[in-house]
Short mmCIF file of C-alpha atoms and ligand atoms in Angstrom, two decimals:
data_model
loop_
_atom_site.label_atom_id
_atom_site.label_comp_id
_atom_site.label_asym_id
_atom_site.label_seq_id
_atom_site.Cartn_x
_atom_site.Cartn_y
_atom_site.Cartn_z
CA MET A 290 -77.59 19.15 0.07
CA ALA A 291 -74.08 21.15 -0.33
CA ASN A 292 -70.75 19.56 0.17
CA GLU A 293 -69.26 18.63 -3.26
CA VAL A 294 -66.94 16.27 -3.32
CA PRO A 295 -63.41 18.33 -2.61
CA SER A 296 -60.39 17.94 -4.40
CA LEU A 297 -57.50 15.19 -2.96
CA ASP A 298 -55.35 17.78 -2.40
CA GLN A 299 -58.19 19.85 -0.77
CA PHE A 300 -59.11 17.22 1.22
CA LEU A 301 -55.32 16.85 2.34
CA ASP A 302 -54.70 20.35 3.02
CA GLY A 303 -57.77 20.23 5.50
CA LEU A 304 -56.32 17.31 7.03
CA ALA A 305 -53.44 18.66 7.27
CA ALA A 306 -54.53 21.85 8.79
CA ARG A 307 -56.38 19.94 11.07
CA ASN A 308 -53.61 17.55 12.03
CA PRO A 309 -50.75 20.25 11.81
CA GLY A 310 -46.98 17.89 12.07
CA GLU A 311 -48.78 14.39 12.60
CA ILE A 312 -46.07 13.15 9.42
CA GLU A 313 -47.79 9.72 10.36
CA PHE A 314 -51.35 9.94 10.53
CA GLN A 315 -51.47 12.48 7.62
CA GLN A 316 -49.71 9.95 5.61
CA ALA A 317 -52.36 7.31 6.49
CA VAL A 318 -55.68 9.25 5.70
CA CYS A 319 -53.25 10.28 2.27
CA GLU A 320 -53.54 6.47 1.34
CA VAL A 321 -56.80 5.72 1.79
CA ALA A 322 -58.48 9.10 0.75
CA ALA A 323 -56.52 8.60 -3.13
CA ASP A 324 -58.32 4.95 -3.46
CA VAL A 325 -62.03 6.14 -1.74
CA LEU A 326 -62.02 9.66 -3.38
CA PRO A 327 -62.47 8.41 -6.63
CA PHE A 328 -63.99 6.36 -5.87
CA ILE A 329 -67.03 8.26 -4.56
CA GLN A 330 -67.18 10.77 -7.13
CA ASP A 331 -69.91 9.18 -8.51
CA LYS A 332 -72.21 8.28 -5.34
CA PRO A 333 -73.96 11.16 -4.15
CA LYS A 334 -74.87 9.64 -0.54
CA TYR A 335 -71.35 9.05 0.43
CA GLN A 336 -69.69 12.98 -0.76
CA GLU A 337 -73.37 14.75 0.56
CA TRP A 338 -72.60 12.69 4.40
CA GLN A 339 -68.77 13.77 4.73
CA ILE A 340 -67.89 10.63 5.44
CA MET A 341 -64.32 10.25 4.50
CA ARG A 342 -64.23 13.75 6.52
CA ARG A 343 -65.82 12.22 9.68
CA ILE A 344 -63.74 9.15 9.56
CA ALA A 345 -60.76 10.87 9.00
CA GLU A 346 -61.87 12.81 12.98
CA PRO A 347 -61.68 9.84 16.35
CA ASP A 348 -65.37 9.95 17.31
CA ARG A 349 -63.05 10.89 21.13
CA ILE A 350 -59.21 10.75 21.91
CA VAL A 351 -58.38 10.39 25.95
CA ILE A 352 -54.95 11.72 27.42
CA PHE A 353 -53.92 11.16 30.62
CA ARG A 354 -50.54 10.92 33.10
CA VAL A 355 -49.51 6.93 34.51
CA THR A 356 -47.39 7.99 37.59
CA TRP A 357 -45.31 5.24 38.77
CA ARG A 358 -42.76 4.33 41.21
CA ASP A 359 -39.06 2.14 39.93
CA ASP A 360 -37.81 -0.33 41.79
CA LYS A 361 -35.38 2.34 42.80
CA GLY A 362 -38.35 4.46 44.52
CA ASN A 363 -38.28 7.27 42.32
CA ILE A 364 -41.04 8.03 40.98
CA ARG A 365 -41.57 9.01 37.09
CA VAL A 366 -44.69 10.27 34.79
CA ASN A 367 -45.21 8.71 31.19
CA ARG A 368 -48.38 9.71 29.46
CA GLY A 369 -51.23 7.66 28.43
CA TYR A 370 -53.31 7.51 25.21
CA ARG A 371 -56.51 5.61 23.60
CA VAL A 372 -57.45 7.22 20.27
CA GLN A 373 -61.45 6.24 19.90
CA ASN A 374 -61.80 6.51 16.31
CA SER A 375 -64.71 4.40 14.55
CA ASN A 376 -67.55 2.82 16.42
CA ALA A 377 -69.70 2.33 13.88
CA ILE A 378 -69.81 -1.18 13.43
CA GLY A 379 -68.79 -2.71 16.31
CA PRO A 380 -66.96 -1.66 20.05
CA TYR A 381 -63.99 0.75 19.44
CA LYS A 382 -60.79 -2.38 19.27
CA GLY A 383 -56.93 -2.04 19.08
CA GLY A 384 -54.13 -2.83 20.68
CA LEU A 385 -52.07 -0.61 22.89
CA ARG A 386 -48.49 0.01 22.17
CA PHE A 387 -45.77 0.52 24.73
CA HIS A 388 -42.53 2.42 22.93
CA PRO A 389 -40.82 5.24 23.90
CA SER A 390 -41.51 6.50 20.12
CA VAL A 391 -45.27 6.46 20.80
CA ASN A 392 -46.61 9.67 20.08
CA LEU A 393 -50.80 11.15 19.03
CA SER A 394 -49.61 10.76 15.28
CA ILE A 395 -48.51 7.21 15.78
CA LEU A 396 -51.77 6.19 17.22
CA LYS A 397 -54.10 8.49 15.27
CA PHE A 398 -52.75 6.47 12.18
CA LEU A 399 -52.96 3.64 13.95
CA ALA A 400 -55.80 3.88 14.88
CA PHE A 401 -57.55 5.83 11.24
CA GLU A 402 -56.77 2.64 9.72
CA GLN A 403 -57.67 0.34 12.21
CA THR A 404 -61.34 1.09 11.55
CA PHE A 405 -60.36 -0.08 7.58
CA LYS A 406 -59.40 -3.28 9.16
CA ASN A 407 -61.75 -4.31 10.94
CA SER A 408 -64.35 -4.08 8.73
CA LEU A 409 -62.56 -6.37 6.10
CA THR A 410 -62.79 -9.41 8.51
CA GLY A 411 -66.27 -8.59 8.75
CA LEU A 412 -66.60 -8.88 12.54
CA ALA A 413 -68.75 -6.50 14.26
CA MET A 414 -65.65 -4.16 15.58
CA GLY A 415 -65.22 -0.55 15.27
CA GLY A 416 -61.44 0.90 15.85
CA GLY A 417 -59.09 2.24 18.29
CA LYS A 418 -55.64 2.22 20.05
CA GLY A 419 -53.63 3.73 22.32
CA GLY A 420 -50.72 2.82 24.07
CA SER A 421 -48.14 5.17 26.00
CA ASP A 422 -44.76 6.31 26.00
CA PHE A 423 -42.89 3.88 28.45
CA ASN A 424 -40.32 1.30 27.61
CA PRO A 425 -41.06 -2.02 28.76
CA LYS A 426 -37.05 -2.79 27.59
CA GLY A 427 -34.52 -2.74 30.39
CA LYS A 428 -37.80 -3.16 33.45
CA SER A 429 -38.00 -5.49 35.86
CA ASP A 430 -41.19 -7.32 35.79
CA ASN A 431 -42.30 -4.94 39.28
CA GLU A 432 -41.89 -1.86 37.41
CA VAL A 433 -43.90 -3.75 34.50
CA MET A 434 -46.51 -4.21 36.89
CA GLN A 435 -46.58 -1.03 38.56
CA PHE A 436 -46.63 0.87 35.03
CA CYS A 437 -49.86 -1.21 33.69
CA GLN A 438 -52.00 -1.45 36.88
CA SER A 439 -51.04 2.79 37.09
CA PHE A 440 -52.25 3.15 33.37
CA MET A 441 -54.82 0.59 33.52
CA THR A 442 -56.24 2.46 36.58
CA GLU A 443 -56.91 5.59 34.36
CA LEU A 444 -58.42 2.89 30.92
CA CYS A 445 -60.73 1.40 33.21
CA ARG A 446 -62.49 4.35 33.09
CA HIS A 447 -62.77 4.95 29.25
CA ILE A 448 -63.22 0.43 28.31
CA GLY A 449 -66.07 -2.37 28.47
CA PRO A 450 -66.83 -5.66 27.33
CA SER A 451 -69.65 -2.95 25.10
CA ILE A 452 -67.73 -0.27 25.06
CA ASP A 453 -63.93 -0.56 24.31
CA VAL A 454 -62.07 -3.74 23.84
CA PRO A 455 -57.82 -2.82 24.00
CA ALA A 456 -55.16 -5.91 23.05
CA GLY A 457 -51.30 -5.93 22.95
CA ASP A 458 -48.62 -4.58 20.03
CA ILE A 459 -45.28 -3.37 20.16
CA GLY A 460 -44.05 -3.91 23.89
CA VAL A 461 -48.24 -5.17 24.78
CA GLY A 462 -47.76 -9.39 25.13
CA ALA A 463 -49.02 -11.53 27.33
CA ARG A 464 -47.29 -10.47 30.66
CA GLU A 465 -47.97 -6.97 29.86
CA ILE A 466 -51.98 -8.02 29.44
CA GLY A 467 -51.78 -10.01 32.27
CA TYR A 468 -51.22 -7.03 34.65
CA MET A 469 -53.73 -5.09 33.30
CA PHE A 470 -55.71 -7.19 33.26
CA GLY A 471 -55.85 -7.88 37.05
CA GLN A 472 -55.57 -4.53 37.66
CA TYR A 473 -59.45 -3.69 35.81
CA LYS A 474 -60.84 -6.61 37.48
CA ARG A 475 -59.40 -5.23 40.73
CA LEU A 476 -60.88 -1.69 40.71
CA THR A 477 -64.19 -2.60 38.93
CA ASN A 478 -64.99 -6.29 40.50
CA THR A 479 -65.87 -7.57 37.71
CA PHE A 480 -64.81 -10.94 35.29
CA GLN A 481 -65.10 -9.88 31.54
CA GLY A 482 -63.52 -10.38 27.92
CA VAL A 483 -62.19 -6.34 28.34
CA LEU A 484 -59.36 -7.24 26.70
CA THR A 485 -57.75 -9.60 24.29
CA GLY A 486 -54.89 -11.33 23.73
CA LYS A 487 -55.46 -12.70 27.25
CA GLY A 488 -53.69 -16.17 28.91
CA ILE A 489 -55.74 -19.04 28.26
CA GLU A 490 -56.28 -20.09 31.67
CA TYR A 491 -58.44 -16.31 32.62
CA GLY A 492 -59.80 -16.59 28.78
CA GLY A 493 -57.69 -15.95 26.08
CA SER A 494 -58.02 -17.68 22.96
CA LEU A 495 -56.21 -20.70 21.49
CA ALA A 496 -53.85 -19.60 18.49
CA ARG A 497 -54.23 -15.72 19.39
CA GLY A 498 -50.58 -15.30 19.81
CA GLU A 499 -50.08 -17.00 15.81
CA ALA A 500 -52.99 -14.99 14.23
CA THR A 501 -50.78 -11.75 13.13
CA GLY A 502 -47.89 -13.70 11.69
CA TYR A 503 -49.69 -16.76 9.91
CA GLY A 504 -52.62 -14.48 9.02
CA THR A 505 -50.15 -12.61 7.24
CA VAL A 506 -48.71 -15.78 5.04
CA TYR A 507 -53.16 -16.99 4.76
CA PHE A 508 -53.27 -13.40 2.31
CA LEU A 509 -49.79 -14.46 0.86
CA GLU A 510 -50.41 -18.37 -0.04
CA ASP A 511 -53.87 -16.50 -1.49
CA MET A 512 -52.52 -13.67 -3.57
CA LEU A 513 -50.29 -16.41 -4.64
CA LYS A 514 -52.78 -19.43 -5.36
CA ALA A 515 -54.83 -16.38 -7.41
CA LYS A 516 -51.49 -16.37 -9.41
CA LYS A 517 -51.55 -20.30 -9.30
CA ASP A 518 -47.64 -19.42 -7.43
CA GLU A 519 -47.37 -21.22 -3.73
CA ILE A 520 -45.05 -20.28 -0.83
CA LYS A 521 -42.88 -23.63 -1.20
CA GLY A 522 -39.13 -23.30 -2.12
CA LYS A 523 -39.56 -19.53 -2.04
CA SER A 524 -36.76 -17.36 0.02
CA VAL A 525 -38.34 -14.98 2.40
CA VAL A 526 -37.24 -11.85 3.54
CA ILE A 527 -38.82 -11.04 7.24
CA SER A 528 -38.51 -8.10 9.39
CA GLY A 529 -38.95 -7.61 12.85
CA SER A 530 -39.14 -10.59 15.75
CA GLY A 531 -41.45 -10.26 17.59
CA ASN A 532 -44.91 -11.86 17.82
CA VAL A 533 -45.73 -11.25 14.08
CA ALA A 534 -42.21 -11.76 12.90
CA ILE A 535 -41.92 -15.14 15.04
CA TYR A 536 -45.38 -16.84 13.82
CA ALA A 537 -45.37 -15.64 10.15
CA ALA A 538 -41.53 -17.57 9.65
CA GLU A 539 -43.29 -20.25 11.00
CA LYS A 540 -46.00 -20.13 9.05
CA ILE A 541 -43.85 -19.66 6.00
CA ILE A 542 -41.63 -23.29 7.24
CA HIS A 543 -45.03 -24.80 7.39
CA LEU A 544 -46.10 -24.05 3.63
CA GLY A 545 -41.95 -24.81 2.34
CA GLY A 546 -40.75 -21.49 2.61
CA LYS A 547 -37.19 -20.63 3.14
CA PRO A 548 -37.14 -17.25 6.61
CA ILE A 549 -33.35 -16.38 5.70
CA THR A 550 -33.56 -12.95 7.80
CA LEU A 551 -34.96 -12.08 11.01
CA SER A 552 -34.17 -8.27 12.62
CA ASP A 553 -34.62 -5.89 16.06
CA SER A 554 -33.83 -2.45 16.18
CA GLY A 555 -30.21 -3.27 17.05
CA GLY A 556 -29.48 -5.05 13.31
CA PHE A 557 -30.13 -8.28 11.60
CA ILE A 558 -29.01 -11.84 10.82
CA HIS A 559 -29.05 -13.49 7.25
CA ASP A 560 -29.26 -17.20 7.73
CA LYS A 561 -28.34 -18.72 4.54
CA ASP A 562 -29.40 -21.63 5.36
CA GLY A 563 -32.69 -21.11 6.11
CA ILE A 564 -34.36 -20.67 10.15
CA ASP A 565 -36.11 -23.99 10.74
CA GLN A 566 -38.74 -25.02 12.95
CA GLU A 567 -35.67 -26.02 15.03
CA LYS A 568 -33.54 -22.81 15.25
CA LEU A 569 -37.05 -21.10 15.44
CA GLU A 570 -38.06 -22.78 18.49
CA TRP A 571 -34.67 -21.40 20.09
CA LEU A 572 -35.33 -17.85 18.74
CA LYS A 573 -39.06 -17.99 20.91
CA ASP A 574 -37.58 -19.12 23.85
CA LEU A 575 -34.47 -16.03 23.38
CA LYS A 576 -37.61 -13.09 22.82
CA PHE A 577 -40.30 -14.55 24.82
CA THR A 578 -39.01 -15.56 28.23
CA ARG A 579 -35.38 -14.15 27.67
CA ARG A 580 -36.49 -11.22 26.21
CA GLY A 581 -32.73 -10.73 24.30
CA ARG A 582 -31.27 -9.54 21.11
CA ILE A 583 -31.40 -10.91 17.93
CA GLU A 584 -27.93 -10.88 17.51
CA GLU A 585 -27.34 -13.84 19.41
CA TYR A 586 -29.01 -15.69 16.89
CA ALA A 587 -25.95 -14.87 14.29
CA GLU A 588 -23.12 -16.33 17.12
CA VAL A 589 -25.27 -19.86 17.79
CA PHE A 590 -26.00 -20.57 14.64
CA GLY A 591 -23.14 -18.69 12.57
CA ALA A 592 -25.32 -16.44 11.07
CA HIS A 593 -24.29 -13.07 9.75
CA TYR A 594 -24.86 -10.57 11.17
CA HIS A 595 -25.60 -6.89 9.82
CA LYS A 596 -25.44 -4.45 12.65
CA GLY A 597 -27.88 -0.90 12.28
CA LYS A 598 -29.48 -2.44 9.14
CA SER A 599 -32.82 -3.23 7.82
CA PRO A 600 -32.96 -6.49 5.38
CA TRP A 601 -34.72 -5.73 2.65
CA GLN A 602 -31.32 -5.34 0.40
CA VAL A 603 -31.24 -9.55 0.74
CA GLU A 604 -32.11 -11.01 -2.46
CA CYS A 605 -35.38 -12.67 -1.98
CA ASP A 606 -38.55 -13.63 -3.58
CA ILE A 607 -41.43 -12.63 -0.70
CA ALA A 608 -41.04 -9.50 1.91
CA LEU A 609 -42.69 -9.97 5.15
CA PRO A 610 -42.33 -6.47 6.87
CA CYS A 611 -42.70 -7.28 10.35
CA ALA A 612 -41.10 -4.67 12.77
CA THR A 613 -42.71 -0.66 12.48
CA GLN A 614 -44.41 1.54 10.64
CA ASN A 615 -42.45 3.86 7.73
CA GLU A 616 -39.55 0.94 7.90
CA ILE A 617 -39.02 0.22 3.96
CA SER A 618 -38.51 3.24 2.10
CA GLU A 619 -38.60 3.73 -1.76
CA ALA A 620 -34.70 3.06 -2.22
CA ASP A 621 -35.69 -0.32 -0.48
CA ALA A 622 -38.95 -0.89 -2.31
CA GLN A 623 -36.44 0.15 -5.61
CA ALA A 624 -33.86 -2.44 -4.03
CA LEU A 625 -36.71 -5.25 -3.85
CA ILE A 626 -37.81 -4.97 -7.07
CA LYS A 627 -34.20 -4.83 -8.78
CA ASN A 628 -33.35 -8.03 -6.66
CA GLY A 629 -36.49 -10.33 -7.95
CA CYS A 630 -39.35 -9.60 -5.08
CA LYS A 631 -42.13 -11.15 -6.27
CA ALA A 632 -44.50 -10.35 -3.56
CA VAL A 633 -44.90 -8.35 -0.16
CA SER A 634 -47.70 -9.13 2.40
CA GLU A 635 -47.17 -7.00 5.38
CA GLY A 636 -47.34 -7.80 9.07
CA ALA A 637 -46.83 -4.17 10.43
CA ASN A 638 -48.97 -1.42 10.33
CA MET A 639 -47.70 0.61 7.43
CA PRO A 640 -44.34 -0.81 7.30
CA THR A 641 -43.86 1.06 3.45
CA VAL A 642 -43.82 4.92 2.83
CA LEU A 643 -45.98 6.27 0.49
CA ALA A 644 -43.16 6.61 -2.41
CA GLY A 645 -42.33 2.52 -1.34
CA ILE A 646 -45.61 2.22 -1.91
CA LYS A 647 -46.50 3.39 -5.41
CA VAL A 648 -42.69 1.24 -6.07
CA PHE A 649 -44.68 -1.56 -5.35
CA ARG A 650 -47.91 -0.77 -7.18
CA ASP A 651 -46.22 0.60 -10.46
CA ALA A 652 -43.91 -2.75 -10.20
CA LYS A 653 -47.30 -4.83 -10.13
CA ILE A 654 -45.83 -7.19 -7.77
CA LEU A 655 -48.04 -9.20 -5.35
CA TYR A 656 -48.42 -6.21 -2.56
CA ALA A 657 -50.69 -6.88 0.34
CA PRO A 658 -51.16 -3.78 2.80
CA SER A 659 -51.09 -4.38 6.32
CA LYS A 660 -54.96 -3.45 6.62
CA ALA A 661 -55.77 -6.88 4.79
CA ALA A 662 -52.50 -8.67 5.29
CA ASN A 663 -52.28 -8.48 9.35
CA ALA A 664 -55.90 -8.55 9.88
CA GLY A 665 -55.57 -11.77 11.45
CA GLY A 666 -55.09 -10.94 14.74
CA VAL A 667 -57.34 -8.66 15.71
CA ALA A 668 -59.66 -11.59 13.72
CA VAL A 669 -59.27 -13.67 15.68
CA SER A 670 -59.57 -10.91 19.06
CA GLY A 671 -63.25 -10.67 17.25
CA LEU A 672 -63.67 -14.63 18.00
CA GLU A 673 -62.08 -14.52 22.07
CA MET A 674 -64.86 -12.04 22.42
CA ARG A 675 -67.34 -14.47 20.67
CA GLN A 676 -65.97 -16.70 23.58
CA ASN A 677 -65.68 -14.41 26.26
CA SER A 678 -69.39 -13.48 25.37
CA ALA A 679 -70.40 -17.40 25.41
CA LEU A 680 -68.82 -18.68 28.68
CA THR A 681 -66.84 -20.90 26.50
CA SER A 682 -63.50 -21.68 24.50
CA TRP A 683 -62.86 -23.57 20.60
CA THR A 684 -59.83 -25.78 20.25
CA GLN A 685 -56.11 -24.47 18.62
CA ASP A 686 -57.52 -26.52 15.30
CA GLU A 687 -61.73 -24.71 15.08
CA VAL A 688 -59.56 -21.16 15.54
CA ASN A 689 -57.33 -21.74 13.10
CA VAL A 690 -59.90 -22.86 10.08
CA LEU A 691 -62.16 -19.69 11.47
CA LEU A 692 -58.73 -17.63 11.14
CA ARG A 693 -58.48 -19.44 6.87
CA ASP A 694 -61.56 -18.47 6.43
CA ILE A 695 -61.55 -15.16 7.38
CA MET A 696 -58.38 -14.40 6.05
CA THR A 697 -59.85 -15.79 1.95
CA ASN A 698 -62.55 -13.44 2.80
CA ILE A 699 -60.38 -10.50 2.80
CA HIS A 700 -58.70 -11.27 -0.33
CA ASP A 701 -62.11 -11.86 -1.70
CA ARG A 702 -63.35 -8.56 -1.11
CA CYS A 703 -59.95 -6.89 -1.53
CA THR A 704 -60.33 -8.53 -5.28
CA ASP A 705 -63.90 -7.48 -5.33
CA TYR A 706 -63.38 -3.52 -5.07
CA GLY A 707 -58.87 -4.04 -6.53
CA SER A 708 -59.47 -6.48 -9.76
CA ASP A 709 -58.25 -3.94 -12.71
CA SER A 710 -58.88 -5.30 -16.35
CA ASP A 711 -55.52 -6.75 -17.38
CA GLY A 712 -56.56 -9.05 -14.15
CA HIS A 713 -53.97 -7.47 -11.79
CA ILE A 714 -55.02 -6.62 -8.67
CA ASP A 715 -54.60 -3.14 -7.04
CA TYR A 716 -54.93 -4.82 -3.73
CA VAL A 717 -54.29 -0.83 -1.67
CA ARG A 718 -57.08 -0.11 -3.30
CA GLY A 719 -59.27 -3.12 -2.71
CA ALA A 720 -58.66 -2.80 0.78
CA ASN A 721 -59.36 0.81 1.08
CA ILE A 722 -62.43 0.53 -0.72
CA GLY A 723 -63.34 -2.95 0.54
CA GLY A 724 -63.39 -1.52 4.76
CA PHE A 725 -64.74 1.60 3.76
CA VAL A 726 -68.41 0.54 2.27
CA LYS A 727 -68.84 -1.22 5.20
CA VAL A 728 -68.51 1.75 7.60
CA ALA A 729 -69.78 4.18 5.17
CA ASP A 730 -73.08 2.58 4.85
CA ALA A 731 -73.50 2.24 8.97
CA MET A 732 -72.78 5.90 9.13
CA LEU A 733 -75.40 6.54 6.59
CA ALA A 734 -78.23 4.88 8.62
CA PHE A 735 -77.11 6.76 12.30
CA GLY A 736 -77.59 10.29 10.09
CA VAL A 737 -75.72 13.16 11.60
CA VAL A 738 -73.66 11.97 14.53
P1 NDP B 832 -43.21 -6.61 19.20
O1 NDP B 832 -43.21 -5.48 20.13
O2 NDP B 832 -43.18 -8.09 19.71
O3 NDP B 832 -42.45 -6.55 18.28
C1 NDP B 832 -41.16 -5.80 17.39
C2 NDP B 832 -40.61 -6.15 16.36
O4 NDP B 832 -40.40 -5.19 15.60
C3 NDP B 832 -39.66 -6.65 17.59
O5 NDP B 832 -38.36 -7.05 17.22
C4 NDP B 832 -38.72 -4.42 17.50
O6 NDP B 832 -37.12 -4.60 17.93
C5 NDP B 832 -38.85 -4.67 16.72
N1 NDP B 832 -39.01 -3.17 16.26
C6 NDP B 832 -40.08 -2.17 16.92
N2 NDP B 832 -39.92 -1.38 16.85
C7 NDP B 832 -38.83 -0.88 15.68
C8 NDP B 832 -38.22 0.27 15.32
N3 NDP B 832 -38.23 1.23 15.26
N4 NDP B 832 -37.20 -0.10 14.55
C9 NDP B 832 -36.49 -1.42 13.87
N5 NDP B 832 -37.19 -2.27 14.64
C10 NDP B 832 -38.46 -2.62 15.81
O7 NDP B 832 -44.37 -6.37 18.14
P2 NDP B 832 -45.38 -6.98 17.81
O8 NDP B 832 -44.45 -8.09 16.63
O9 NDP B 832 -46.51 -7.50 18.12
O10 NDP B 832 -45.99 -5.66 16.82
C11 NDP B 832 -44.82 -5.53 15.30
C12 NDP B 832 -45.67 -5.32 14.36
O11 NDP B 832 -47.30 -5.92 13.75
C13 NDP B 832 -46.53 -3.84 14.98
O12 NDP B 832 -46.32 -2.84 13.27
C14 NDP B 832 -47.63 -3.26 15.43
O13 NDP B 832 -48.99 -2.82 14.86
C15 NDP B 832 -48.47 -4.47 14.33
N6 NDP B 832 -49.05 -5.56 14.41
C16 NDP B 832 -48.95 -5.94 15.72
C17 NDP B 832 -50.42 -6.82 16.16
C18 NDP B 832 -50.07 -7.80 16.55
O14 NDP B 832 -51.56 -9.11 17.47
N7 NDP B 832 -49.44 -8.31 18.02
C19 NDP B 832 -51.18 -7.10 14.70
C20 NDP B 832 -51.30 -5.84 13.70
C21 NDP B 832 -49.98 -5.93 13.70
P3 NDP B 832 -37.46 -4.38 19.09
O15 NDP B 832 -37.49 -5.41 20.32
O16 NDP B 832 -35.62 -4.86 19.41
O17 NDP B 832 -37.67 -2.57 19.94
#
């Protein structure tokens, strides 16, 4: 065997040459490789079989045109994608994102991250991600339906319950999943669990909506518990006001903490009295039913609205970034530490830039990277697949107990690989190596494929 472990710089140079301009993808791979390459230094099997190089090359990428007609009769054209990164340990699994910022680099980073995250859940799921540059914001229900049907008309050739099972992500919620499932069913004349995040009436799982936000807070709870601390009484800064942010806030309230901010792409609200369950119910209606802006919260409840700003300068004990990638800059991370933040649990995918991660790691705060902290959503998607294949459905409590357990198992796995001699737990290293090993061992079993 001739292959030697490259240095991190050599590996990243090769990666950049093969994926020019794909900065988010390079960032995600760099973060993982910085932990995995030293880990495999004395493990020839992983080096010789080029496992890291292979995981960082998607199995397959499908790019397609999505043509649809808007309410005025205009023909509109968007671009659709599905990145199937790895099916080493199960069918490809990962969400669909509809947002104007979507491009190949973003979906490749998300599919790569998903591969490690899904491995950490302990369930049999490979990694994938997809979506489109379509912007559902401001579109009528009919326009969203026209788009979703056209998108699925092409995507259906590439997915299936044992091939690839997409779910929601930014811009893809219950409405979009419903339209896409309906079109898949119509085109294939089958009723099968080809998407997760489905409505309860047609094969969805109870607690899937809550799972990512709740899971992010369960992971936080486990990190604090390991330090003999708790969420009760802590003030919590949260970004975003979508599916993940709202349910993260709800679980913080359940556990006696005080969420004090939420945001959207227009700005953030700061409620010094705390967002309680009653205010949160109002927010659910605002965001999930009326599709309104967070600014309205400030008017109704007398909170401060900071237009065009993110909430990281606000004093807090805990920060939960739940909006989007790279939303915490190096300066934001420094401000959080300076203002007393002791724990960060990432609900969004890769919300912290690499320099910001370094700030958190150097400060040795409790820092849970997204691939561990937000794995609860895909874990419950995995449970939805199980319920679909057994033609059964479990109660909210049954699913929630399993979710709670899975998050603790992920925490334990991170502890196994991330514990330092001084007792500190480096959750970034723990998640990267903990996610890598299972996928890598499966790949070794397959030989050169
Ligand atoms: P939603 O579409 O429900 O909500 C996204 C929220 O983030 C909205 O408040 C949105 O504001 C805000 N946001 C999005 N893009 C930006 C931006 N560029 N700048 C500022 N704010 C922005 O998405 P989810 O809650 O489902 O997803 C949020 C994050 O969690 C994403 O990173 C996603 O990948 C991740 N995630 C989601 C999972 C899930 O189960 N849904 C599972 C695991 C991870 P606005 O409405 O103004 O755009």
